[in-house]
Amino acid sequence: MSESGRTRFLALLMATVVAALAASAFVVSAATFDGREARGMARNPVLAGQGEQPKALWSRYWESEHGRQYSVVVVWPLTADAPLPPGLDRWPGPGEAFLSPGLADGPGREDFTRRYGHMAGLVGEDGLATPGERLVYTRPSEAMLNSSYLDGITGFGAPGPSFGDVRVIDQNANSISPSSWRCC
């Protein structure tokens, strides 16, 4: 094989390798996005329709800490068979909270483990859109419960953009939480 034949062969081989790597990157990227979207939709609340008996109460708001927003989801089961939010192995008790690992392992300046109630555990991977998502599921104490801020739901898995989706985060939002939900 001549020198120019070898050069063309190596150039063609390298181009094939680059094309294969680029195609693989697109496939992995699409699969990652699809998984993120599926996990996000799985935790969207299914609002109780008119005349339908809600199984739980639900509300979501944004908080921010040092310029970084995170979701706070307030939940309250109404029935013994109320479906759990994805990522939780049990309902938080009154005055308890489940934090995502990304929030629980945050800077020590913010005491998230007590800010939303006693820390009952971590939100599991199937409840997070991304591994580093910052999310809190909290259940207020009975004395702090104000149902006028909570929507009745029958479960989880409603279609549409997820509440933690960055496409629906208000860039100008500050903390809009009712002060009565703050614990401790």
JSON list of C-alpha atoms in Angstrom, two decimals, residues 67-135:
[
{"chain": "A", "resi": 67, "resn": "GLY", "atom": "CA", "xyz": [-29.30, 32.74, 44.18]},
{"chain": "A", "resi": 68, "resn": "ARG", "atom": "CA", "xyz": [-30.05, 29.05, 43.50]},
{"chain": "A", "resi": 69, "resn": "GLN", "atom": "CA", "xyz": [-33.71, 28.06, 43.26]},
{"chain": "A", "resi": 70, "resn": "TYR", "atom": "CA", "xyz": [-35.17, 24.80, 44.45]},
{"chain": "A", "resi": 71, "resn": "SER", "atom": "CA", "xyz": [-38.65, 23.30, 44.65]},
{"chain": "A", "resi": 72, "resn": "VAL", "atom": "CA", "xyz": [-40.55, 22.88, 47.90]},
{"chain": "A", "resi": 73, "resn": "VAL", "atom": "CA", "xyz": [-43.51, 20.52, 47.67]},
{"chain": "A", "resi": 74, "resn": "VAL", "atom": "CA", "xyz": [-46.01, 20.57, 50.52]},
{"chain": "A", "resi": 75, "resn": "VAL", "atom": "CA", "xyz": [-47.97, 17.32, 50.84]},
{"chain": "A", "resi": 76, "resn": "TRP", "atom": "CA", "xyz": [-50.67, 16.04, 53.16]},
{"chain": "A", "resi": 77, "resn": "PRO", "atom": "CA", "xyz": [-52.30, 12.59, 52.69]},
{"chain": "A", "resi": 78, "resn": "LEU", "atom": "CA", "xyz": [-56.05, 12.52, 53.25]},
{"chain": "A", "resi": 79, "resn": "THR", "atom": "CA", "xyz": [-56.68, 8.78, 52.88]},
{"chain": "A", "resi": 80, "resn": "ALA", "atom": "CA", "xyz": [-54.82, 5.65, 53.94]},
{"chain": "A", "resi": 81, "resn": "ASP", "atom": "CA", "xyz": [-54.44, 4.62, 50.29]},
{"chain": "A", "resi": 82, "resn": "ALA", "atom": "CA", "xyz": [-53.10, 7.97, 49.07]},
{"chain": "A", "resi": 83, "resn": "PRO", "atom": "CA", "xyz": [-50.38, 7.26, 46.47]},
{"chain": "A", "resi": 84, "resn": "LEU", "atom": "CA", "xyz": [-46.89, 8.26, 47.55]},
{"chain": "A", "resi": 85, "resn": "PRO", "atom": "CA", "xyz": [-44.94, 10.87, 45.63]},
{"chain": "A", "resi": 86, "resn": "PRO", "atom": "CA", "xyz": [-42.22, 9.18, 43.53]},
{"chain": "A", "resi": 87, "resn": "GLY", "atom": "CA", "xyz": [-38.97, 8.86, 45.45]},
{"chain": "A", "resi": 88, "resn": "LEU", "atom": "CA", "xyz": [-40.55, 8.53, 48.89]},
{"chain": "A", "resi": 89, "resn": "ASP", "atom": "CA", "xyz": [-40.88, 5.23, 50.73]},
{"chain": "A", "resi": 90, "resn": "ARG", "atom": "CA", "xyz": [-43.50, 6.66, 53.09]},
{"chain": "A", "resi": 91, "resn": "TRP", "atom": "CA", "xyz": [-45.44, 9.85, 53.66]},
{"chain": "A", "resi": 92, "resn": "PRO", "atom": "CA", "xyz": [-43.66, 12.44, 55.77]},
{"chain": "A", "resi": 93, "resn": "GLY", "atom": "CA", "xyz": [-45.30, 12.77, 59.17]},
{"chain": "A", "resi": 94, "resn": "PRO", "atom": "CA", "xyz": [-46.55, 16.14, 60.39]},
{"chain": "A", "resi": 95, "resn": "GLY", "atom": "CA", "xyz": [-43.53, 18.40, 60.79]},
{"chain": "A", "resi": 96, "resn": "GLU", "atom": "CA", "xyz": [-41.23, 16.11, 58.74]},
{"chain": "A", "resi": 97, "resn": "ALA", "atom": "CA", "xyz": [-39.43, 16.61, 55.43]},
{"chain": "A", "resi": 98, "resn": "PHE", "atom": "CA", "xyz": [-37.65, 14.53, 52.79]},
{"chain": "A", "resi": 99, "resn": "LEU", "atom": "CA", "xyz": [-34.79, 16.32, 51.05]},
{"chain": "A", "resi": 100, "resn": "SER", "atom": "CA", "xyz": [-33.04, 15.51, 47.81]},
{"chain": "A", "resi": 101, "resn": "PRO", "atom": "CA", "xyz": [-29.38, 14.54, 48.27]},
{"chain": "A", "resi": 102, "resn": "GLY", "atom": "CA", "xyz": [-28.39, 17.70, 46.36]},
{"chain": "A", "resi": 103, "resn": "LEU", "atom": "CA", "xyz": [-30.11, 19.83, 48.98]},
{"chain": "A", "resi": 104, "resn": "ALA", "atom": "CA", "xyz": [-29.29, 17.73, 52.05]},
{"chain": "A", "resi": 105, "resn": "ASP", "atom": "CA", "xyz": [-25.59, 17.84, 51.18]},
{"chain": "A", "resi": 106, "resn": "GLY", "atom": "CA", "xyz": [-25.69, 21.59, 50.54]},
{"chain": "A", "resi": 107, "resn": "PRO", "atom": "CA", "xyz": [-23.65, 24.23, 52.28]},
{"chain": "A", "resi": 108, "resn": "GLY", "atom": "CA", "xyz": [-23.84, 24.33, 56.06]},
{"chain": "A", "resi": 109, "resn": "ARG", "atom": "CA", "xyz": [-24.98, 27.96, 55.99]},
{"chain": "A", "resi": 110, "resn": "GLU", "atom": "CA", "xyz": [-28.54, 26.78, 55.36]},
{"chain": "A", "resi": 111, "resn": "ASP", "atom": "CA", "xyz": [-29.97, 24.23, 57.75]},
{"chain": "A", "resi": 112, "resn": "PHE", "atom": "CA", "xyz": [-32.32, 22.53, 55.28]},
{"chain": "A", "resi": 113, "resn": "THR", "atom": "CA", "xyz": [-32.48, 19.47, 57.49]},
{"chain": "A", "resi": 114, "resn": "ARG", "atom": "CA", "xyz": [-34.50, 21.51, 60.02]},
{"chain": "A", "resi": 115, "resn": "ARG", "atom": "CA", "xyz": [-35.87, 24.41, 57.91]},
{"chain": "A", "resi": 116, "resn": "TYR", "atom": "CA", "xyz": [-38.85, 22.43, 56.61]},
{"chain": "A", "resi": 117, "resn": "GLY", "atom": "CA", "xyz": [-39.32, 20.13, 59.58]},
{"chain": "A", "resi": 118, "resn": "HIS", "atom": "CA", "xyz": [-37.39, 17.23, 61.02]},
{"chain": "A", "resi": 119, "resn": "MET", "atom": "CA", "xyz": [-35.52, 15.41, 58.26]},
{"chain": "A", "resi": 120, "resn": "ALA", "atom": "CA", "xyz": [-37.22, 12.05, 57.76]},
{"chain": "A", "resi": 121, "resn": "GLY", "atom": "CA", "xyz": [-35.05, 10.85, 54.88]},
{"chain": "A", "resi": 122, "resn": "LEU", "atom": "CA", "xyz": [-33.84, 11.45, 51.35]},
{"chain": "A", "resi": 123, "resn": "VAL", "atom": "CA", "xyz": [-35.85, 11.63, 48.13]},
{"chain": "A", "resi": 124, "resn": "GLY", "atom": "CA", "xyz": [-34.92, 8.57, 46.04]},
{"chain": "A", "resi": 125, "resn": "GLU", "atom": "CA", "xyz": [-33.57, 8.69, 42.49]},
{"chain": "A", "resi": 126, "resn": "ASP", "atom": "CA", "xyz": [-36.94, 7.86, 40.93]},
{"chain": "A", "resi": 127, "resn": "GLY", "atom": "CA", "xyz": [-38.34, 11.07, 42.46]},
{"chain": "A", "resi": 128, "resn": "LEU", "atom": "CA", "xyz": [-35.68, 13.33, 41.00]},
{"chain": "A", "resi": 129, "resn": "ALA", "atom": "CA", "xyz": [-35.55, 14.64, 37.43]},
{"chain": "A", "resi": 130, "resn": "THR", "atom": "CA", "xyz": [-31.74, 14.80, 37.66]},
{"chain": "A", "resi": 131, "resn": "PRO", "atom": "CA", "xyz": [-29.32, 13.41, 40.26]},
{"chain": "A", "resi": 132, "resn": "GLY", "atom": "CA", "xyz": [-28.33, 16.88, 41.51]},
{"chain": "A", "resi": 133, "resn": "GLU", "atom": "CA", "xyz": [-31.84, 18.32, 41.65]},
{"chain": "A", "resi": 134, "resn": "ARG", "atom": "CA", "xyz": [-32.65, 20.38, 44.72]},
{"chain": "A", "resi": 135, "resn": "LEU", "atom": "CA", "xyz": [-36.07, 19.39, 46.07]}
]
